[in-house]
Coordinates of C-alpha atoms in Angstrom, one line a residue:
M14 CA 58.4 89.5 105.1
P15 CA 56.8 86.7 102.7
C16 CA 60.1 86.3 101.5
R17 CA 62.0 85.8 104.9
V18 CA 59.2 83.3 106.0
L19 CA 59.5 81.1 102.6
I20 CA 63.5 81.2 103.0
S21 CA 63.2 80.1 106.5
L22 CA 60.7 77.4 105.6
A23 CA 62.6 76.2 102.6
C24 CA 66.0 76.1 104.4
N25 CA 64.5 73.8 107.2
W26 CA 62.2 71.9 105.2
R27 CA 64.6 69.1 105.3
S28 CA 66.9 69.4 108.7
A29 CA 68.5 66.1 108.0
P30 CA 72.1 66.5 106.4
P31 CA 72.1 65.7 102.7
R32 CA 73.6 62.6 101.5
A33 CA 76.9 62.7 99.7
S34 CA 76.2 63.3 96.0
S35 CA 77.2 65.4 93.3
N36 CA 76.3 69.0 93.2
K37 CA 75.7 69.2 89.5
A38 CA 73.3 66.0 89.9
R39 CA 71.6 67.6 92.9
T40 CA 71.1 71.0 91.1
A41 CA 70.0 69.3 87.8
Y42 CA 67.4 67.5 90.0
S43 CA 66.3 70.6 91.7
T44 CA 65.9 72.7 88.5
L45 CA 63.8 69.6 86.8
A46 CA 61.7 69.7 90.1
V47 CA 61.0 73.4 90.0
I48 CA 60.1 73.4 86.4
F49 CA 57.4 70.7 87.1
I50 CA 56.3 71.8 90.4
Y51 CA 55.7 75.5 88.9
T52 CA 54.6 74.7 85.5
I53 CA 52.2 71.8 86.2
P54 CA 50.0 73.8 88.9
I55 CA 49.8 76.8 86.2
V56 CA 48.6 74.7 83.4
L57 CA 46.2 72.7 85.5
V58 CA 44.4 76.3 86.8
D59 CA 44.6 77.5 83.1
F60 CA 43.1 74.1 81.9
I61 CA 40.2 74.0 84.5
I62 CA 39.5 77.9 83.7
G63 CA 39.7 77.2 80.2
R64 CA 37.1 74.4 80.3
G65 CA 34.9 76.9 82.2
R66 CA 35.0 79.2 79.4
R67 CA 33.3 77.1 77.1
G68 CA 30.0 78.2 78.4
V69 CA 30.9 81.9 77.4
K70 CA 28.6 83.3 74.6
A71 CA 30.1 83.9 71.4
G72 CA 31.8 87.5 71.2
A73 CA 32.2 87.9 74.7
G74 CA 36.1 87.7 74.5
I75 CA 38.2 86.2 77.3
G76 CA 35.8 87.2 80.2
F77 CA 32.5 85.8 81.0
D78 CA 29.3 87.3 80.0
P79 CA 27.5 88.7 82.8
S80 CA 24.0 87.7 81.2
N81 CA 25.2 84.1 81.4
D82 CA 23.4 82.0 83.9
Y83 CA 26.7 80.4 84.4
N84 CA 24.9 76.8 84.5
E85 CA 27.8 75.0 82.9
L86 CA 29.9 76.4 85.6
K87 CA 28.0 75.3 88.7
S88 CA 30.1 72.0 89.1
Y89 CA 33.3 73.9 89.5
P90 CA 34.9 75.5 92.6
V91 CA 32.8 78.7 93.7
F92 CA 36.2 80.7 93.4
L93 CA 36.1 80.0 89.7
E94 CA 32.6 81.7 89.3
Y95 CA 34.4 85.0 88.4
P96 CA 37.7 83.8 86.8
M97 CA 38.8 87.1 85.5
R98 CA 38.7 88.5 89.0
N99 CA 40.3 85.7 90.6
L100 CA 42.8 84.5 88.1
F101 CA 45.3 86.9 89.5
R102 CA 44.8 85.5 93.0
V103 CA 45.0 81.9 91.8
R104 CA 48.4 82.7 89.9
L105 CA 49.7 84.6 93.0
V106 CA 48.7 81.5 95.4
V107 CA 50.6 79.3 92.8
F108 CA 53.4 81.6 92.4
W109 CA 54.0 81.7 96.3
V110 CA 53.8 77.8 96.5
S111 CA 56.0 77.3 93.6
L112 CA 58.6 79.9 95.0
L113 CA 58.6 77.9 98.4
A114 CA 59.3 74.7 96.1
L115 CA 62.0 76.6 94.4
L116 CA 63.8 77.6 97.4
A117 CA 63.5 74.1 98.6
G118 CA 64.9 72.9 95.3
L119 CA 67.9 75.0 96.0
Y120 CA 68.6 73.0 99.2
P121 CA 72.3 73.0 98.7
G122 CA 72.1 77.0 99.0
C123 CA 70.7 76.5 102.4
A124 CA 74.0 75.7 104.1
R125 CA 74.5 75.0 108.0
N126 CA 76.1 77.8 109.9
P127 CA 79.5 76.6 111.2
V128 CA 78.9 78.6 114.6
T129 CA 75.2 78.0 115.4
G130 CA 74.5 74.7 113.5
K131 CA 71.3 76.0 112.0
R132 CA 70.6 76.5 108.4
Q133 CA 70.5 79.7 106.8
I134 CA 70.2 81.1 103.3
A135 CA 73.6 80.9 101.6
L136 CA 73.7 81.2 97.8
V137 CA 77.5 81.3 98.2
S138 CA 79.2 78.0 98.8
E139 CA 82.4 77.8 100.9
Q140 CA 84.6 77.4 97.8
Q141 CA 83.1 80.5 96.2
E142 CA 83.6 82.3 99.5
I143 CA 87.1 81.4 99.6
E144 CA 87.7 82.3 95.8
M145 CA 86.1 85.9 96.6
G146 CA 88.8 86.4 99.5
R147 CA 91.5 85.1 97.2
E148 CA 90.5 87.4 94.1
A149 CA 90.0 90.4 96.4
H150 CA 93.3 90.1 98.5
P151 CA 95.5 91.5 95.8
Q152 CA 93.1 94.5 95.3
V153 CA 93.3 95.2 99.1
L154 CA 96.9 95.3 99.0
Q155 CA 97.1 97.3 95.8
Q156 CA 94.7 99.9 97.3
Y157 CA 95.9 100.1 100.7
G158 CA 99.4 98.7 100.9
R159 CA 101.1 96.0 103.0
L160 CA 103.0 97.6 106.1
E161 CA 106.7 96.9 105.3
N162 CA 107.6 95.6 108.5
P163 CA 108.3 91.7 108.4
Q164 CA 108.6 91.6 112.2
V165 CA 105.1 93.1 112.9
Q166 CA 103.5 91.1 109.8
T167 CA 105.0 87.7 111.3
Y168 CA 103.9 88.7 114.9
V169 CA 100.4 89.5 113.8
S170 CA 99.9 86.5 111.7
D171 CA 101.2 84.2 114.6
V172 CA 98.7 85.5 117.1
G173 CA 95.8 85.3 114.3
Q174 CA 96.9 82.0 113.3
R175 CA 96.5 80.4 116.9
L176 CA 93.0 82.0 117.4
A177 CA 92.0 80.8 114.1
G178 CA 93.0 77.3 115.2
S179 CA 90.6 77.4 118.2
S180 CA 87.9 78.8 115.9
H181 CA 84.8 77.1 114.6
R182 CA 86.5 76.8 111.1
P183 CA 90.2 75.8 111.7
E184 CA 90.4 73.9 108.5
L185 CA 90.3 77.2 106.6
E186 CA 93.6 78.7 105.1
W187 CA 93.6 82.0 107.1
H188 CA 95.8 84.8 106.1
F189 CA 96.5 88.0 108.5
T190 CA 97.9 91.2 107.2
V191 CA 98.7 94.5 108.7
V192 CA 97.7 97.2 106.0
D193 CA 99.6 100.5 105.8
V194 CA 96.7 102.8 106.5
P195 CA 96.5 105.6 108.9
V196 CA 92.9 104.9 109.8
V197 CA 91.7 103.0 113.1
N198 CA 90.1 99.9 111.6
A199 CA 90.4 96.2 111.2
F200 CA 88.2 94.2 108.6
A201 CA 87.7 90.4 107.0
L202 CA 87.0 89.4 103.5
P203 CA 85.2 86.0 103.1
G204 CA 87.3 82.9 103.1
G205 CA 89.5 83.6 105.9
Y206 CA 91.3 87.1 104.9
I207 CA 91.8 89.3 108.0
Y208 CA 93.5 92.6 107.8
I209 CA 94.1 95.2 110.6
T210 CA 95.6 98.7 110.0
R211 CA 98.9 100.1 111.6
E212 CA 97.0 103.0 113.1
I213 CA 94.7 100.3 115.3
M214 CA 97.7 98.6 116.5
A215 CA 98.9 102.1 117.7
Y216 CA 96.0 102.4 120.0
M217 CA 96.6 98.8 121.4
N218 CA 98.7 98.4 124.6
N219 CA 99.0 94.6 124.7
E220 CA 98.9 91.2 122.8
A221 CA 95.7 90.2 124.4
E222 CA 93.7 93.5 123.0
L223 CA 95.5 92.4 119.4
A224 CA 93.9 88.8 120.0
G225 CA 90.6 90.4 120.8
V226 CA 90.6 92.4 117.6
L227 CA 91.6 89.5 115.6
G228 CA 89.1 87.2 117.3
H229 CA 86.4 89.7 116.6
E230 CA 87.0 89.5 112.6
I231 CA 87.9 85.7 112.7
G232 CA 84.2 85.6 114.4
H233 CA 82.7 87.4 111.3
V234 CA 84.2 84.9 108.9
T235 CA 83.4 81.9 111.0
A236 CA 79.8 83.0 111.3
R237 CA 79.8 83.8 107.6
H238 CA 78.6 87.2 108.3
S239 CA 79.8 88.6 104.8
V240 CA 78.4 85.5 103.1
E241 CA 74.9 86.2 104.4
Q242 CA 75.3 90.0 103.5
I243 CA 76.0 88.7 100.0
S244 CA 73.4 86.4 99.7
K245 CA 70.8 88.9 100.7
A246 CA 72.2 91.3 98.1
Q247 CA 71.9 88.5 95.5
L248 CA 68.5 87.7 96.2
L249 CA 67.6 91.5 96.0
S250 CA 69.6 91.7 92.8
L251 CA 71.9 94.3 94.2
G252 CA 75.3 92.6 93.4
L253 CA 78.5 93.6 94.9
G254 CA 78.9 97.1 93.4
V255 CA 79.1 98.9 96.7
G256 CA 82.6 100.0 96.9
S257 CA 83.2 103.6 96.7
V258 CA 86.8 103.6 95.7
L259 CA 87.6 104.9 92.4
S260 CA 89.6 102.4 90.2
P261 CA 92.5 103.0 88.2
T262 CA 91.0 101.6 85.0
F263 CA 88.9 103.7 82.6
G264 CA 86.2 100.9 82.6
Q265 CA 85.3 101.7 86.1
L266 CA 85.9 105.3 86.3
S267 CA 82.3 106.3 85.3
G268 CA 80.7 104.6 88.4
L269 CA 81.2 102.8 91.7
A270 CA 84.0 100.5 91.5
E271 CA 82.5 96.9 91.1
S272 CA 85.2 94.8 92.5
G273 CA 86.2 92.8 95.6
L274 CA 86.7 95.9 97.5
G275 CA 83.1 96.2 97.6
L276 CA 83.3 93.3 100.1
L277 CA 84.9 95.5 102.7
F278 CA 82.0 97.9 102.8
L279 CA 79.3 95.4 103.6
K280 CA 78.1 97.0 106.8
Y281 CA 77.5 94.5 109.7
G282 CA 74.2 94.5 111.5
R283 CA 74.3 94.9 115.2
D284 CA 73.5 91.4 115.9
D285 CA 76.5 90.4 113.8
E286 CA 78.6 92.4 116.0
R287 CA 77.2 90.9 119.1
Q288 CA 77.9 87.4 118.0
S289 CA 81.6 88.4 116.6
D290 CA 82.1 90.1 120.1
E291 CA 81.2 86.8 121.9
L292 CA 83.2 84.7 119.5
G293 CA 86.1 86.9 119.8
V294 CA 85.9 86.5 123.7
E295 CA 85.4 82.8 123.2
Y296 CA 88.6 82.3 121.0
M297 CA 90.7 84.5 123.1
L298 CA 90.0 82.4 126.3
A299 CA 90.4 79.3 124.2
E300 CA 94.1 80.3 123.6
G301 CA 94.7 81.8 127.2
Y302 CA 94.2 85.5 126.7
D303 CA 92.6 87.6 129.1
P304 CA 89.4 88.6 127.6
R305 CA 89.0 91.7 130.1
E306 CA 91.5 93.4 128.0
F307 CA 89.2 93.1 124.9
V308 CA 86.5 95.1 127.1
H309 CA 89.2 97.6 127.9
F310 CA 89.8 98.4 124.0
F311 CA 86.2 98.7 123.4
E312 CA 86.4 101.8 125.7
V313 CA 89.0 103.2 123.3
F314 CA 86.5 102.9 120.4
E315 CA 83.9 104.8 122.4
Q316 CA 86.3 107.6 122.8
L317 CA 87.7 107.8 119.3
Q318 CA 85.7 110.1 117.1
E319 CA 84.7 108.9 113.3
E320 CA 87.2 110.4 111.1
S321 CA 85.9 111.9 107.7
G322 CA 87.1 112.0 104.3
Q323 CA 88.9 108.6 104.4
V324 CA 88.9 106.3 101.4
L325 CA 89.0 103.3 104.0
P326 CA 86.1 103.8 106.6
N327 CA 87.0 103.7 110.3
W328 CA 85.8 100.7 112.4
L329 CA 82.9 102.5 113.8
S330 CA 81.1 103.0 110.3
T331 CA 81.5 99.4 109.2
H332 CA 81.2 97.8 112.6
P333 CA 78.1 99.5 114.3
S334 CA 78.5 99.5 118.2
P335 CA 75.5 98.0 120.0
P336 CA 74.3 100.3 122.7
D337 CA 75.2 97.7 125.3
R338 CA 78.6 96.3 123.9
I339 CA 80.7 97.0 126.9
S340 CA 78.1 95.4 129.4
R341 CA 77.1 92.6 127.6
T342 CA 80.5 91.6 126.7
S343 CA 81.7 92.2 130.4
E344 CA 79.0 90.0 131.5
Q345 CA 79.9 87.3 129.1
V346 CA 83.6 87.6 130.4
K347 CA 82.7 87.3 134.0
Q348 CA 80.5 84.3 133.3
L349 CA 83.3 82.6 131.3
M350 CA 85.9 83.2 134.1
A351 CA 84.0 82.2 136.8
S352 CA 85.4 78.6 136.6
R353 CA 88.8 79.8 135.5
P354 CA 91.7 81.5 137.5
A355 CA 92.5 84.7 136.1
T356 CA 96.3 84.3 137.1
D357 CA 97.0 82.1 134.2
L358 CA 95.7 84.4 131.5
R359 CA 97.9 86.2 129.0
V360 CA 98.3 89.9 128.6
A361 CA 101.7 90.2 127.1
R362 CA 102.1 94.0 127.4
Q363 CA 105.9 94.5 126.9
P364 CA 106.3 91.8 124.0
Y365 CA 103.4 93.7 122.1
L366 CA 105.0 97.1 122.7
Q367 CA 108.4 96.0 121.7
R368 CA 106.8 95.2 118.2
L369 CA 105.5 98.6 117.8
E370 CA 108.9 100.4 117.8
G371 CA 109.6 102.2 114.8
V372 CA 106.2 101.8 113.3
V373 CA 104.9 105.0 111.2
Y374 CA 102.2 106.7 113.0
G375 CA 99.8 109.1 111.2
E376 CA 100.2 110.1 107.6
N377 CA 103.2 109.3 105.8
P378 CA 104.4 112.2 103.9
R379 CA 106.7 110.0 101.7
E380 CA 103.7 108.8 99.8
G381 CA 102.3 112.3 99.0
F382 CA 101.2 115.3 100.7
T383 CA 99.8 118.8 99.7
E384 CA 101.6 122.0 100.2
D385 CA 100.6 125.6 99.0
G386 CA 98.1 123.9 96.6
W387 CA 100.6 121.5 95.1
F388 CA 100.4 117.7 95.6
L389 CA 103.9 116.4 96.0
H390 CA 105.1 112.9 96.0
P391 CA 108.6 112.4 97.4
D392 CA 108.8 108.5 96.6
L393 CA 107.7 109.1 93.0
R394 CA 109.5 112.5 92.6
F395 CA 106.5 114.1 91.0
R396 CA 104.2 117.0 91.7
I397 CA 100.8 118.2 90.3
R398 CA 98.8 121.3 91.2
F399 CA 95.0 120.8 91.5
P400 CA 92.3 123.3 91.3
N401 CA 91.9 125.8 94.4
G402 CA 89.4 124.6 96.7
W403 CA 89.2 121.1 95.5
K404 CA 89.4 118.1 98.1
V405 CA 92.6 115.9 97.7
Q406 CA 92.4 112.2 98.7
N407 CA 95.6 110.3 98.6
T408 CA 95.8 106.3 98.5
R409 CA 98.5 103.8 97.4
S410 CA 96.7 103.5 94.0
A411 CA 95.5 107.0 93.1
V412 CA 95.5 110.6 93.9
V413 CA 91.8 112.0 93.4
A414 CA 90.8 115.7 93.6
M415 CA 87.0 116.6 93.7
E416 CA 85.4 119.6 93.3
P417 CA 83.5 120.7 96.6
N418 CA 80.0 119.8 95.0
G419 CA 81.3 116.6 93.6
A420 CA 80.3 117.4 90.2
A421 CA 83.9 117.1 88.6
G422 CA 87.0 115.4 89.6
I423 CA 90.6 114.9 88.6
Q424 CA 92.1 111.3 89.3
L425 CA 96.0 110.6 88.8
T426 CA 97.1 107.0 88.6
L427 CA 100.0 104.6 87.4
A428 CA 98.6 103.0 84.2
S429 CA 98.2 99.2 84.5
E430 CA 100.6 98.5 81.5
Q431 CA 104.0 99.6 80.3
K432 CA 103.2 100.9 77.0
S433 CA 103.7 104.5 75.0
P434 CA 101.3 107.2 75.9
E435 CA 99.6 106.8 72.4
E436 CA 99.6 103.0 72.6
Y437 CA 97.8 103.2 75.9
A438 CA 95.4 105.6 74.6
S439 CA 94.6 103.6 71.8
L440 CA 94.2 100.5 73.8
L441 CA 91.7 102.1 76.0
A442 CA 89.6 103.5 73.1
N443 CA 89.2 99.9 72.0
Q444 CA 87.5 99.1 75.4
P445 CA 83.5 98.8 75.4
G446 CA 81.6 101.6 76.3
I447 CA 84.9 104.0 75.7
R448 CA 85.1 106.3 72.7
L449 CA 88.1 108.5 71.9
L450 CA 86.7 111.9 70.3
N451 CA 90.0 113.4 69.5
G452 CA 93.6 113.2 70.8
N453 CA 97.2 114.1 69.8
R454 CA 100.9 113.5 70.9
T455 CA 102.4 116.3 72.9
T456 CA 104.9 116.9 75.5
I457 CA 104.3 118.0 79.1
N458 CA 107.1 119.7 80.9
G459 CA 109.6 117.8 78.7
N460 CA 107.8 114.4 79.2
P461 CA 106.4 112.3 76.1
S462 CA 102.7 112.3 76.4
Y463 CA 99.3 111.9 74.7
V464 CA 96.2 114.0 75.4
G465 CA 92.7 113.1 74.3
V466 CA 89.1 113.7 75.0
F467 CA 87.1 110.4 75.7
E468 CA 83.6 109.6 76.2
I469 CA 82.6 106.8 78.6
A470 CA 79.3 104.9 79.1
N471 CA 78.2 104.2 82.6
Q472 CA 77.1 100.5 82.3
N473 CA 75.0 100.9 85.6
T474 CA 73.2 104.4 85.0
Q475 CA 73.3 104.0 80.9
Q476 CA 74.7 107.7 81.6
T477 CA 78.1 109.0 79.8
I478 CA 80.8 111.2 81.2
G479 CA 83.3 113.4 79.5
V480 CA 86.9 112.8 80.1
L481 CA 89.9 114.7 79.2
A482 CA 92.8 112.4 79.8
A483 CA 96.7 112.8 79.5
F484 CA 99.1 109.8 79.5
V485 CA 102.5 110.9 80.6
S486 CA 105.6 108.9 80.4
Y487 CA 107.9 109.9 83.4
R488 CA 110.9 108.3 85.1
G489 CA 110.0 104.8 83.9
N490 CA 106.3 105.0 84.6
L491 CA 103.3 105.8 82.6
Y492 CA 100.7 108.0 84.4
Q493 CA 97.5 108.6 83.6
I494 CA 95.7 112.0 84.5
A495 CA 92.1 112.2 84.0
G496 CA 89.6 115.0 84.5
M497 CA 85.9 113.9 84.5
T498 CA 82.5 115.3 84.6
S499 CA 79.1 115.0 82.9
P500 CA 79.0 116.0 79.2
G501 CA 77.0 119.0 79.9
R502 CA 79.5 120.4 82.2
F503 CA 82.6 119.2 80.4
R504 CA 83.2 122.5 78.4
S505 CA 83.1 124.6 81.6
A506 CA 85.4 122.2 83.5
Q507 CA 87.8 121.6 80.6
G508 CA 89.8 124.8 81.4
S509 CA 90.4 123.3 85.0
F510 CA 91.5 120.1 83.8
E511 CA 94.1 121.3 81.3
A512 CA 95.4 123.5 83.9
S513 CA 96.4 120.8 86.4
I514 CA 97.5 118.5 83.7
T515 CA 99.9 120.7 82.3
T516 CA 101.6 121.2 86.1
F517 CA 102.6 117.5 86.0
G518 CA 106.2 117.5 86.5
E519 CA 109.5 116.5 88.3
L520 CA 109.8 117.2 91.9
N521 CA 113.3 118.4 92.8
D522 CA 112.7 120.5 95.8
S523 CA 115.3 119.2 98.3
R524 CA 113.1 119.9 101.2
A525 CA 110.3 118.1 99.9
L526 CA 112.3 115.1 99.0
S527 CA 113.6 114.7 102.6
V528 CA 110.3 114.6 104.4
Q529 CA 110.1 111.7 106.7
P530 CA 107.0 110.4 108.7
D531 CA 106.4 110.3 112.5
R532 CA 107.2 107.0 114.1
I533 CA 106.3 105.2 117.5
R534 CA 109.1 105.1 120.0
V535 CA 108.7 103.0 123.0
V536 CA 110.5 104.4 126.3
E537 CA 110.9 102.9 129.7
A538 CA 109.6 105.3 132.4
R539 CA 111.4 106.1 135.5
Q540 CA 109.7 105.7 138.8
G541 CA 107.6 108.6 139.3
Q542 CA 107.9 110.1 136.1
T543 CA 104.7 111.3 134.3
L544 CA 103.5 111.3 130.8
R545 CA 103.5 115.0 130.6
E546 CA 107.2 114.9 131.2
L547 CA 108.0 112.3 128.7
A548 CA 105.9 114.2 126.2
E549 CA 108.0 117.4 126.7
R550 CA 111.2 115.4 126.3
A551 CA 109.9 113.9 122.7
Q552 CA 109.3 117.6 121.5
N553 CA 106.8 116.7 118.9
S554 CA 104.3 119.7 118.5
R555 CA 102.1 117.8 116.3
I556 CA 100.9 115.3 118.7
K557 CA 98.6 116.7 121.5
L558 CA 99.2 115.6 125.0
E559 CA 95.5 114.6 125.3
D560 CA 96.1 112.2 122.2
L561 CA 99.3 110.8 123.6
A562 CA 97.4 110.1 126.7
Q563 CA 94.8 108.3 124.8
L564 CA 97.2 106.1 122.9
N565 CA 98.6 105.0 126.4
R566 CA 95.4 105.1 128.2
L567 CA 97.2 107.2 130.9
E568 CA 96.5 110.4 132.8
P569 CA 98.9 113.2 131.9
N570 CA 100.1 113.8 135.5
E571 CA 99.8 110.1 136.7
P572 CA 103.1 109.1 138.4
L573 CA 104.4 105.9 136.5
P574 CA 106.1 102.8 137.8
A575 CA 109.8 102.2 137.0
G576 CA 110.1 100.2 133.6
G577 CA 106.8 100.6 132.4
G578 CA 106.8 101.2 128.7
V579 CA 105.2 104.4 127.3
K580 CA 104.5 105.1 123.6
L581 CA 105.8 108.3 122.3
I582 CA 105.5 109.7 118.9
E583 CA 108.9 110.8 117.4
A584 CA 108.6 113.9 115.1
G585 CA 109.5 113.2 111.4
R586 CA 111.1 115.7 109.2
R587 CA 108.4 117.9 107.5
Y588 CA 108.4 120.3 104.9

């Protein structure tokens, strides 16, 4: 609480905008000012107390002799009569006063919020904010993948750019990307990088709903919510190492991934969510979209159950829903639309549904799936068997199998450099914190390989982990398969690691190689047809009727108007 008060006081000490001047000069001035402001009072207090100590009897040490009558100190303030007892208090007062001066000296870090116009603590400048997003963007694409559908990407970007142009920060270079992930979510990186998943698009029914979600994420950026969270973390010396995605490089296998992906998991507060809801509605209306559709989409979020075991968290886990979200947003929409006719507001259902035609729905087996204990990857044409009962997670950049208790794991990735297996192992062994204990060249199912035992130091916890790693050259790629656990469990787990590593090899099963994903198909209903009838025609046993009803927000037996677009899920070929 004292820190919050001081930060608030410091940020509002001078409310007038700063004059144009060099940031370096301002920082230098602030630094010198803080040195003087902090050191002079401390020196002065010590000097006063030091003078008072001249009346202490010899041999009394650094304290005052209780038998002394303190006559020499009567001219000093009363609080110095027992300086050893009060010295801590004096220093504490001086510290807090000096800290206030320090925060005031860091005035450039107290930025004016683009949305509210108020000053807030922000240890991240706008240029740093933009740079964070720019650096993290390639990591997002590597981890989650960009949806390979130029028509959808262009459509989403066009809608997003229009909304961003009506936002509080139109001067930013905005980027809008659909990521190829079967999880309902949308998220933003600092500096104008907005992402939505293909799965969340499947649950939208018109362009206005898309605009609402994009506007909400734009609001997080314009109000600098991520930057505020980063600033708080820096003040608490927590840094940004909050990502839970295993990195494909050995230097990060031993702990949480300290990368830009951590920015994705900065959980917003409910106040941030309320503000972004309001901004999303504001930006929608500015571009002529019907904001009532955004409220309708919130109702879908309320119905969706939080998915577990996903590498990318879903919307509800990163965007905590305020208890009164729907009613508050509805009231805001009502007030904003009071002076505007609803007839000229854009919904655009058919144009939106047309863009969904052929988009993959759910998991894409072409990118890997499990079958009878095997992990099969049709596109890369490899297979590997993980220990029985281990939980397998698959992403674009890694396949991870974890023991049920989380004490051991195996990760398969593509190596970052195209070298021979032995060269790559040697390269890793020369990295700080990594030690190669033993290793040898070999072949695994006819593929040139190198297998070695490594010890990796976790720089965060100062602990080490034992790693059995294999580097396998296969079909023009270098794969690294790493079994990891604590040194104390390494011997007992080594057998499981070796058993999995030796199963890596070519996938030549024609049934596995020919699998295809489910896809969205948009059909026009005839007058009086029902969703149940259309679903029976689609003949996809993997999709429940109630799930299809939720996708379309229709009742299964509700008669449909002629020509209305309905989303069905076409069954892809399975193993």
